GROMACS .gro file of C-alpha atoms in nm:
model
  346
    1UNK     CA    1  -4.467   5.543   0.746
    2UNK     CA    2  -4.281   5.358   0.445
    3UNK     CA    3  -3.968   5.175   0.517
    4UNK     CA    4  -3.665   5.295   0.427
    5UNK     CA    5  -3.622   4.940   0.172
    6UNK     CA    6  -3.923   5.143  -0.036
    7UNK     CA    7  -3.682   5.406  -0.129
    8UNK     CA    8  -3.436   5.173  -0.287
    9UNK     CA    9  -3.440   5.012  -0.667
   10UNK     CA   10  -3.279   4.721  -0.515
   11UNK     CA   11  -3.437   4.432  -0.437
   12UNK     CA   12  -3.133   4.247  -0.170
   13UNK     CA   13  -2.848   4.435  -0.043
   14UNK     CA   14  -2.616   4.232  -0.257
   15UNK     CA   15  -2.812   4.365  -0.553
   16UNK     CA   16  -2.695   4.669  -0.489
   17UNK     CA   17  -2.310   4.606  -0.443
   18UNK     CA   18  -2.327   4.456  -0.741
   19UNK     CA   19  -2.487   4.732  -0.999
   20UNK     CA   20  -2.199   4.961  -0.779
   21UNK     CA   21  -1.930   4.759  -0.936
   22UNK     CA   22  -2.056   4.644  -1.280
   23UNK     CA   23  -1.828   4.889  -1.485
   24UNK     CA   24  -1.499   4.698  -1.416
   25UNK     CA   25  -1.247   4.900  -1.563
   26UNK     CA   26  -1.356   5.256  -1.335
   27UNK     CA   27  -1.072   5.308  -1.072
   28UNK     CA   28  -1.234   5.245  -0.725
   29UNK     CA   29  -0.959   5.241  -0.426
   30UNK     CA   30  -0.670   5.408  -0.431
   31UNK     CA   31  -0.475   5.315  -0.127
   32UNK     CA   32  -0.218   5.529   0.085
   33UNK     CA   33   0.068   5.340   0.300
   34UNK     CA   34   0.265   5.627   0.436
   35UNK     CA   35   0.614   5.609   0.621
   36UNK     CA   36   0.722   5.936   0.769
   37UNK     CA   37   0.729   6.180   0.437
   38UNK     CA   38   0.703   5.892   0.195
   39UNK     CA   39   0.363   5.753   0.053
   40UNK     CA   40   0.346   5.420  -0.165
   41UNK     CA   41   0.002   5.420  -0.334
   42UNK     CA   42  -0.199   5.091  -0.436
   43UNK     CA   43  -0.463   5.159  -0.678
   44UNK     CA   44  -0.726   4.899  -0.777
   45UNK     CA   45  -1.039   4.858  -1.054
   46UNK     CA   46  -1.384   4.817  -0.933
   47UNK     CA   47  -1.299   4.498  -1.146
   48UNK     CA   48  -0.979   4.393  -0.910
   49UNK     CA   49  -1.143   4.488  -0.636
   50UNK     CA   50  -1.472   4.294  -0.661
   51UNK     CA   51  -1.251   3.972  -0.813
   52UNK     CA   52  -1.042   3.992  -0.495
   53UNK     CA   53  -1.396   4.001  -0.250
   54UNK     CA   54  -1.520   3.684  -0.413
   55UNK     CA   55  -1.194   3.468  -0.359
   56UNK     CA   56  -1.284   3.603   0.055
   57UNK     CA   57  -1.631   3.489  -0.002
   58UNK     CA   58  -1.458   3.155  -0.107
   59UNK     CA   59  -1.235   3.138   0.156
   60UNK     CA   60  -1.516   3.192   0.395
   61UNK     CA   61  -1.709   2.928   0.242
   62UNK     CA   62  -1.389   2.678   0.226
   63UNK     CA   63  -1.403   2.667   0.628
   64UNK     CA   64  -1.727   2.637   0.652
   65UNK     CA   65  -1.834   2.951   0.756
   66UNK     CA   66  -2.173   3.072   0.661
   67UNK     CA   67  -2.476   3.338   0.652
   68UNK     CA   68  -2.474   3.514   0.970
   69UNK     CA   69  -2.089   3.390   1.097
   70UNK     CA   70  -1.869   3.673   1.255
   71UNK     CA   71  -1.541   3.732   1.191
   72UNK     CA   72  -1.317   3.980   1.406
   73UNK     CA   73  -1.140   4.264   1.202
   74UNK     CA   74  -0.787   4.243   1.350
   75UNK     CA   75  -0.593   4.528   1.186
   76UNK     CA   76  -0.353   4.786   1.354
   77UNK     CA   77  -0.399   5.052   1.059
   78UNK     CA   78  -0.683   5.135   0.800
   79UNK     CA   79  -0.624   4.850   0.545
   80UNK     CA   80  -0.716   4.755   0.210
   81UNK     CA   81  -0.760   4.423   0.292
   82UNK     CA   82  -1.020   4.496   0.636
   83UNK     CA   83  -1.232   4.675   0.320
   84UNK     CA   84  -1.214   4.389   0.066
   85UNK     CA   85  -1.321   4.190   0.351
   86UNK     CA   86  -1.612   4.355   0.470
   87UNK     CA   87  -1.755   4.314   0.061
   88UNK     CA   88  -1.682   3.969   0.075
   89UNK     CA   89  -1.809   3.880   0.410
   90UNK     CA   90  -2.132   4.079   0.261
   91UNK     CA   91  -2.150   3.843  -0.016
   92UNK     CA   92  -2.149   3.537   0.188
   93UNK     CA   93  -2.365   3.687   0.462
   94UNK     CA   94  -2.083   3.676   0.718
   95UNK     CA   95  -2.046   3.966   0.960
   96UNK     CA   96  -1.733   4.213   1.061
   97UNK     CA   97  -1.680   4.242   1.407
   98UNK     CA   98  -1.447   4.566   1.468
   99UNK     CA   99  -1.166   4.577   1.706
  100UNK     CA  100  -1.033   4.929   1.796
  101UNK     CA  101  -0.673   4.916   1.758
  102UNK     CA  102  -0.596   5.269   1.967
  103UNK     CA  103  -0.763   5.093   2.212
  104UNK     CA  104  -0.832   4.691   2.226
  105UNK     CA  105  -0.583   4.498   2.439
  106UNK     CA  106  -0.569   4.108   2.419
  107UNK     CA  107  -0.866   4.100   2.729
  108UNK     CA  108  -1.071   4.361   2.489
  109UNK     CA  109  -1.036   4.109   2.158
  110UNK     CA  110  -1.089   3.815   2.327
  111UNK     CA  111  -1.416   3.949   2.504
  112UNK     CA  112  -1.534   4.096   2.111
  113UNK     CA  113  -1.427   3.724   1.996
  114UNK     CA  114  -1.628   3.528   2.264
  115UNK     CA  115  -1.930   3.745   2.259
  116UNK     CA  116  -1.970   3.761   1.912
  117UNK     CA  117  -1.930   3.382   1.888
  118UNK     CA  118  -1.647   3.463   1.608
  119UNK     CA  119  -1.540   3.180   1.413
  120UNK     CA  120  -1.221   3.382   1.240
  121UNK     CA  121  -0.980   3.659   1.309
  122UNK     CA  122  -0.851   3.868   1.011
  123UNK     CA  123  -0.522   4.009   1.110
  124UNK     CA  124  -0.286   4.229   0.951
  125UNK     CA  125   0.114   4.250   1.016
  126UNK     CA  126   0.093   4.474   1.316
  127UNK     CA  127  -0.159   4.237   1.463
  128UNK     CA  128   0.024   3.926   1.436
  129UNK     CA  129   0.216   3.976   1.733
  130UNK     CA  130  -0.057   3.918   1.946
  131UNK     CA  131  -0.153   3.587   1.796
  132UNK     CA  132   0.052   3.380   2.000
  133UNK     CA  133  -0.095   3.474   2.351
  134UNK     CA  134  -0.479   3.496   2.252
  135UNK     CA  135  -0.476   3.143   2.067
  136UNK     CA  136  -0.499   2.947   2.413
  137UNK     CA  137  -0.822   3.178   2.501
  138UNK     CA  138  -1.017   3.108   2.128
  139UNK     CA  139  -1.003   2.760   2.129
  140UNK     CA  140  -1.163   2.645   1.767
  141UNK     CA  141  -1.110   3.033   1.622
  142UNK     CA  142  -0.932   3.077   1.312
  143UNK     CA  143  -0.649   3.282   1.252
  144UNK     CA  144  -0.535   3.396   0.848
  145UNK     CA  145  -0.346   3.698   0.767
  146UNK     CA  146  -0.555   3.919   0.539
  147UNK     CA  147  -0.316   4.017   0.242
  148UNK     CA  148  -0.299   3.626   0.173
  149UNK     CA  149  -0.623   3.615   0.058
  150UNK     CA  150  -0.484   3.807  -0.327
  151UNK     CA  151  -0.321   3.482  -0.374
  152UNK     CA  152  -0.623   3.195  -0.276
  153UNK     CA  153  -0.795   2.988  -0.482
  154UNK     CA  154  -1.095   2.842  -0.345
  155UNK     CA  155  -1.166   2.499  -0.344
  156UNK     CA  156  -1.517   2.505  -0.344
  157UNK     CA  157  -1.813   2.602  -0.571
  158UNK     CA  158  -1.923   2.939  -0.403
  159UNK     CA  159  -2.324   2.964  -0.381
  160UNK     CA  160  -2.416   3.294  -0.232
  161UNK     CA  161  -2.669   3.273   0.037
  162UNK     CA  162  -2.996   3.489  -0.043
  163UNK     CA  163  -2.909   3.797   0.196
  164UNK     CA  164  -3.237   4.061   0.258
  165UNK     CA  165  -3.211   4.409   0.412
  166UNK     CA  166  -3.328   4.295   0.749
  167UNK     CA  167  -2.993   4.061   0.818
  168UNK     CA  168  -2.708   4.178   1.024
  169UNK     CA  169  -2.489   4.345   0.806
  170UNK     CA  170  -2.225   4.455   1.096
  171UNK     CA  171  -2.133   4.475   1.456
  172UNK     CA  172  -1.938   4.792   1.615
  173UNK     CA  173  -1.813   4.811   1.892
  174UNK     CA  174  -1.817   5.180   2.126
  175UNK     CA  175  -1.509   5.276   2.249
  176UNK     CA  176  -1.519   5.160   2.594
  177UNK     CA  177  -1.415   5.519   2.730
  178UNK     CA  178  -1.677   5.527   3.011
  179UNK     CA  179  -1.674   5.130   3.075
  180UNK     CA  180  -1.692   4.804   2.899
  181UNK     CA  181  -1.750   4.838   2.510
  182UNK     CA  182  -2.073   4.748   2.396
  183UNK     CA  183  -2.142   4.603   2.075
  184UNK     CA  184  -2.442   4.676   1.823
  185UNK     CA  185  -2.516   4.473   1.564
  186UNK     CA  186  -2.663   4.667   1.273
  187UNK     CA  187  -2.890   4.566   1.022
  188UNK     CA  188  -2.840   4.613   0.606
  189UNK     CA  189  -3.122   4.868   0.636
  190UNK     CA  190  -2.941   5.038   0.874
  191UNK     CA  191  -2.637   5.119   0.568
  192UNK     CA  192  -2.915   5.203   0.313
  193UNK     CA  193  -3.057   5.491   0.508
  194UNK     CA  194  -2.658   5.605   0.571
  195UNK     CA  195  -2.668   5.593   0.217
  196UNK     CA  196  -2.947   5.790   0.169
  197UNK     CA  197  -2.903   6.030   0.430
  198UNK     CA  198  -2.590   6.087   0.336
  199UNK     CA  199  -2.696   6.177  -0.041
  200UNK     CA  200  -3.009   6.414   0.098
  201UNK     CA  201  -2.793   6.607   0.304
  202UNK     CA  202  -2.508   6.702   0.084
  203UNK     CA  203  -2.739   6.663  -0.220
  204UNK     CA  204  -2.534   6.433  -0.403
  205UNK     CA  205  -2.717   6.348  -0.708
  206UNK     CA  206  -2.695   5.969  -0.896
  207UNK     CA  207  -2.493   6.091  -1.119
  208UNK     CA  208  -2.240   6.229  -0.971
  209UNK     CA  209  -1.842   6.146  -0.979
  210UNK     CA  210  -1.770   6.156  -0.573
  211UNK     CA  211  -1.395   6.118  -0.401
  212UNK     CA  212  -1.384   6.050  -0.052
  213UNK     CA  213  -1.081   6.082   0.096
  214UNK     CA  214  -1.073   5.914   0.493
  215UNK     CA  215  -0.827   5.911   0.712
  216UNK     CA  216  -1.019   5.818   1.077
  217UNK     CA  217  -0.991   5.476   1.199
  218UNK     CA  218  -1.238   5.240   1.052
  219UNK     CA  219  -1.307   5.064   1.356
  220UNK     CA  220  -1.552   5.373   1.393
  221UNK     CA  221  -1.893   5.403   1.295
  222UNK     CA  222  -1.808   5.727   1.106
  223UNK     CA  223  -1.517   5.529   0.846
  224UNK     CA  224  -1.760   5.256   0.838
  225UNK     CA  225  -2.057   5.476   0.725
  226UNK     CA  226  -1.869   5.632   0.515
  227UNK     CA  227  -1.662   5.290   0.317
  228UNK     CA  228  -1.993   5.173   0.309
  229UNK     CA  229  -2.166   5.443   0.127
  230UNK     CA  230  -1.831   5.417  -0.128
  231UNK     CA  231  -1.897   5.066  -0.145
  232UNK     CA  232  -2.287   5.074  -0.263
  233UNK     CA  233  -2.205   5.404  -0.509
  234UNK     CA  234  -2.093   5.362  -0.877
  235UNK     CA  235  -1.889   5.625  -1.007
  236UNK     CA  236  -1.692   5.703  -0.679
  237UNK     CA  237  -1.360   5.670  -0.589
  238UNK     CA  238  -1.237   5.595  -0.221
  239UNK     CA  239  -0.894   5.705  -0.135
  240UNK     CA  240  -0.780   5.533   0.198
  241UNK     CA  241  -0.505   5.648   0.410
  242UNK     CA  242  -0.327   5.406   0.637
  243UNK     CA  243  -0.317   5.633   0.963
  244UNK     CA  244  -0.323   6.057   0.980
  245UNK     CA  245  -0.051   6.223   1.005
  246UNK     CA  246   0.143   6.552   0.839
  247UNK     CA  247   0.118   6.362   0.539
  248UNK     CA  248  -0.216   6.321   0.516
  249UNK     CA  249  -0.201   6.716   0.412
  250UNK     CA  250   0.010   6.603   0.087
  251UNK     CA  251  -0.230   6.315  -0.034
  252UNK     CA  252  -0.536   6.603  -0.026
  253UNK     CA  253  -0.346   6.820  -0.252
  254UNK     CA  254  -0.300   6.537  -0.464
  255UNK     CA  255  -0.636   6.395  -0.470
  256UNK     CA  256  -0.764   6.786  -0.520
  257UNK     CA  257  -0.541   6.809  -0.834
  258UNK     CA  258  -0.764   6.463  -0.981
  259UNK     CA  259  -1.094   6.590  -0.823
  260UNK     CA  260  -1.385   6.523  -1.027
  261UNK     CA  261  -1.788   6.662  -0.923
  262UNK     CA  262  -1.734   6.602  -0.517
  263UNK     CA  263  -1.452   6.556  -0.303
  264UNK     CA  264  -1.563   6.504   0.060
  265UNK     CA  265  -1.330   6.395   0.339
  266UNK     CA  266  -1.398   6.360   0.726
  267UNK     CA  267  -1.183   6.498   1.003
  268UNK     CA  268  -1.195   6.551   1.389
  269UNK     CA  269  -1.089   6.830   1.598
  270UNK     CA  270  -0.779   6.748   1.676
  271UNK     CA  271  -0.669   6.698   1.264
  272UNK     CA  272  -0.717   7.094   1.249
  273UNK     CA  273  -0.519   7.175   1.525
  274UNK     CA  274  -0.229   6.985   1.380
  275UNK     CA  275  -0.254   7.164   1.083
  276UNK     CA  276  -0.225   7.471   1.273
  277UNK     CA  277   0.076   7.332   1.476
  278UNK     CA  278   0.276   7.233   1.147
  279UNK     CA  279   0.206   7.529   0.986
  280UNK     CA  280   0.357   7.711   1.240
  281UNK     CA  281   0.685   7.483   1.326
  282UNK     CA  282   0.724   7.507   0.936
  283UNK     CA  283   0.679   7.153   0.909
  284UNK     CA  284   0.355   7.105   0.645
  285UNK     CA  285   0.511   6.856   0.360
  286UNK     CA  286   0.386   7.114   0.078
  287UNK     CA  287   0.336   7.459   0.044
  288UNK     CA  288   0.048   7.593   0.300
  289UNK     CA  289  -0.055   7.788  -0.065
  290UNK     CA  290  -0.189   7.445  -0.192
  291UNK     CA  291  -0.329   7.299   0.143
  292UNK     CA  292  -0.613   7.603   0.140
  293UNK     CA  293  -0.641   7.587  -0.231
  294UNK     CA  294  -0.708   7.234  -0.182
  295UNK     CA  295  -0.922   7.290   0.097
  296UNK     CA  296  -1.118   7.532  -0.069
  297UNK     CA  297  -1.223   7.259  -0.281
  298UNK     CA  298  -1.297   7.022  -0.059
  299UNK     CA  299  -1.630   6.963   0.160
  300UNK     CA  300  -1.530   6.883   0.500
  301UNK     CA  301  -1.738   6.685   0.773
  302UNK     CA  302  -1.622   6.763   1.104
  303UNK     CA  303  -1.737   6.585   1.450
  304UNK     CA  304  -1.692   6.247   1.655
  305UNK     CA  305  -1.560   6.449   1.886
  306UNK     CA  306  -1.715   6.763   1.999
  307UNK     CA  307  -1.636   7.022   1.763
  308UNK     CA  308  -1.611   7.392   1.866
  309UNK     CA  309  -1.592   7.765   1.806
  310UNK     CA  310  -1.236   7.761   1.792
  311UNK     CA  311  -1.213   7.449   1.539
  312UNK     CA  312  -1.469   7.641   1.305
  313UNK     CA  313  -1.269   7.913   1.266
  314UNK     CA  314  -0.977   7.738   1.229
  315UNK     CA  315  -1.130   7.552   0.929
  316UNK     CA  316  -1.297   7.834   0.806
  317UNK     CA  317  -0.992   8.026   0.786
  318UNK     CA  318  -0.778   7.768   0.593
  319UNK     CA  319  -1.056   7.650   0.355
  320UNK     CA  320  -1.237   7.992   0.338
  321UNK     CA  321  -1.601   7.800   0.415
  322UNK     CA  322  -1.758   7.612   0.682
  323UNK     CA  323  -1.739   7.254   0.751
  324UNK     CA  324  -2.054   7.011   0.777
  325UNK     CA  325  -2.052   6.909   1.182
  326UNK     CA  326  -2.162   6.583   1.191
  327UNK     CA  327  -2.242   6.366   1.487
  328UNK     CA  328  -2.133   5.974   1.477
  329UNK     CA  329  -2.384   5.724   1.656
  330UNK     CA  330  -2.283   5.390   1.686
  331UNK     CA  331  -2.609   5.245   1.766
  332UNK     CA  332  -2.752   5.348   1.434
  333UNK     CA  333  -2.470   5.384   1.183
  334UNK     CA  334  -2.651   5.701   1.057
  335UNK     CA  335  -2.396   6.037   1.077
  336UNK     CA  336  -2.643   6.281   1.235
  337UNK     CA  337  -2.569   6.610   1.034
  338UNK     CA  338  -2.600   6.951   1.247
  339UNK     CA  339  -2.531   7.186   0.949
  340UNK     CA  340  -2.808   7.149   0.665
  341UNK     CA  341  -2.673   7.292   0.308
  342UNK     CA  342  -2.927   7.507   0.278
  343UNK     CA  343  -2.834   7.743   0.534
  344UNK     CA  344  -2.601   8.027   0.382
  345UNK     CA  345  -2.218   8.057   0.486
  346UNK     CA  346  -2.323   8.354   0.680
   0.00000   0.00000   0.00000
């Protein structure tokens, strides 16, 4: 009957981010941009990373947005900058609004923008195309390209709002697939039991070094969940890759070859069937030697969308054990896990 807050040394969400990224000099995102066989790799400190947030935070503050103000997450491709964003929007109290970008025409973001009563769209290259036909609609909504914010100095004194467990933390969006998407706002509280559930089920301990390595869209509540957990956890390292595709296979063996206690990485269905297809077209960027031996190394969560016999032993028979299936839900944040550890292989 306790609430999930009584399981946490923390006193304020914030509290937490910032014990996750008090030693400065620990490597905390290493970023993949990846054009056809070619990958360009950004790495930044928990120090550069955090330092980077707060000149958000004061960019949010500079036009007078404040505690509880949505901003839209325009972005076309998982970005560093939609993640530095979400911290510093945390800091100030400001919430993320995703847009799915496999999805969300101009009708789709302006209905997320209006709703939400956003006050700012973030928007990365790929996204400023579409700039130019929603302005007319968002009359009084702010528009700033993401990667500018490296280079802005605020011009205000930053206080940070006092920000509790109970405020809204994040809205996301479902897909739409069966009619108009509907949008849940979730809580602080509602991230602190991902955290948690997430550490119970895999058995994670505190002290653990943990790499996660994601690849699916973090417009979804699983990427979310799972940046989010990164975010709150010193000692891990998040490895984010711009979009899957054959070379996605390439960055695991290279992360594997760096892996420290954990390395856990989330995939759907359809990620193990193009393995299978490359494999067999003799397309797979390294040898499929390294892929398994990576894989064998690697704890995989499978789900989002349904997951079956055929995927399992697909999976099974590259990585030689069974994946974790995992069920998203968007109206809780929390990945519902269908595959406790302590069950055997067998």
């Amino acid at each position: 009957g306790e609430a999930v807050t009584s399981l946490s040394q923390y006193v304020t969400p914030i509290d937490e981010y910032r014990a996750a990224f008090k030693e400065r000099n620990q490597v905390f995102l290493n970023y993949y941009v990846t054009e056809d066989a070619n990958i360009q790799k950004r790495t930044l400190t928990r120090g550069e990373f955090w330092d980077i947030a707060l000149k958000v935070a004061g960019f949010l503050n500079d036009i007078g947005l404040t505690k509880g103000s949505r901003i839209v997450q325009g972005f076309t491709s998982n970005s560093m900058y939609d993640l530095i964003f979400r911290l510093g929007a945390t800091l100030l109290g400001c919430v993320p609004v995703t847009v799915n970008w496999e999805t969300d025409d101009n009708k789709w973001i302006i209905y997320k923008t209006t709703l939400t009563d956003a006050r700012l769209i973030l928007y990365d290259e790929g996204f400023s195309r579409k700039i130019k036909d929603l302005k007319p609609s968002l009359p009084g909504v702010t528009f700033f390209e993401a990667k500018e914010s490296e280079g802005y100095t605020p011009a205000k004194k930053l206080v940070f709002p006092e920000v509790t467990f109970d405020d809204e933390k994040l809205i996301v969006f479902t897909s739409g697939t069966t009619g108009k998407p509907r949008g849940v706002s979730l809580p602080h509280r509602s991230y602190l039991a991902n955290r948690l559930t997430f550490e119970k089920f895999l058995s994670v301990s505190d002290s653990a070094d943990l790499d996660l390595l994601l690849v699916n869209p973090m417009h979804h509540t699983n990427s979310t969940a799972l940046t989010d957990w990164g975010l709150r956890r010193p000692d891990t390292v998040i490895h984010l890759v711009q979009r899957y595709g054959g070379i996605y296979w390439k960055i695991l063996t290279e992360v594997r070859e760096k892996k420290r206690d954990r390395l856990i990485t989330s995939l759907v269905a359809r990620h193990i069937d193009f393995l299978e297809s490359l494999i067999s077209e003799s397309k797979l960027l390294v040898p499929e030697s390294r892929v398994k031996e990576a894989l064998r190394e690697t704890e995989i969560l499978v789900g989002s969308a349904p997951v079956g016999p055929a995927t399992v032993k697909r999976i099974v028979r590259f990585a030689g054990h069974m994946p974790y299936v995992r069920f998203g839900s968007t109206e809780t944040c929390l990945q519902v896990m269908g595959t406790p550890l302590s069950l055997s292989q067998d």
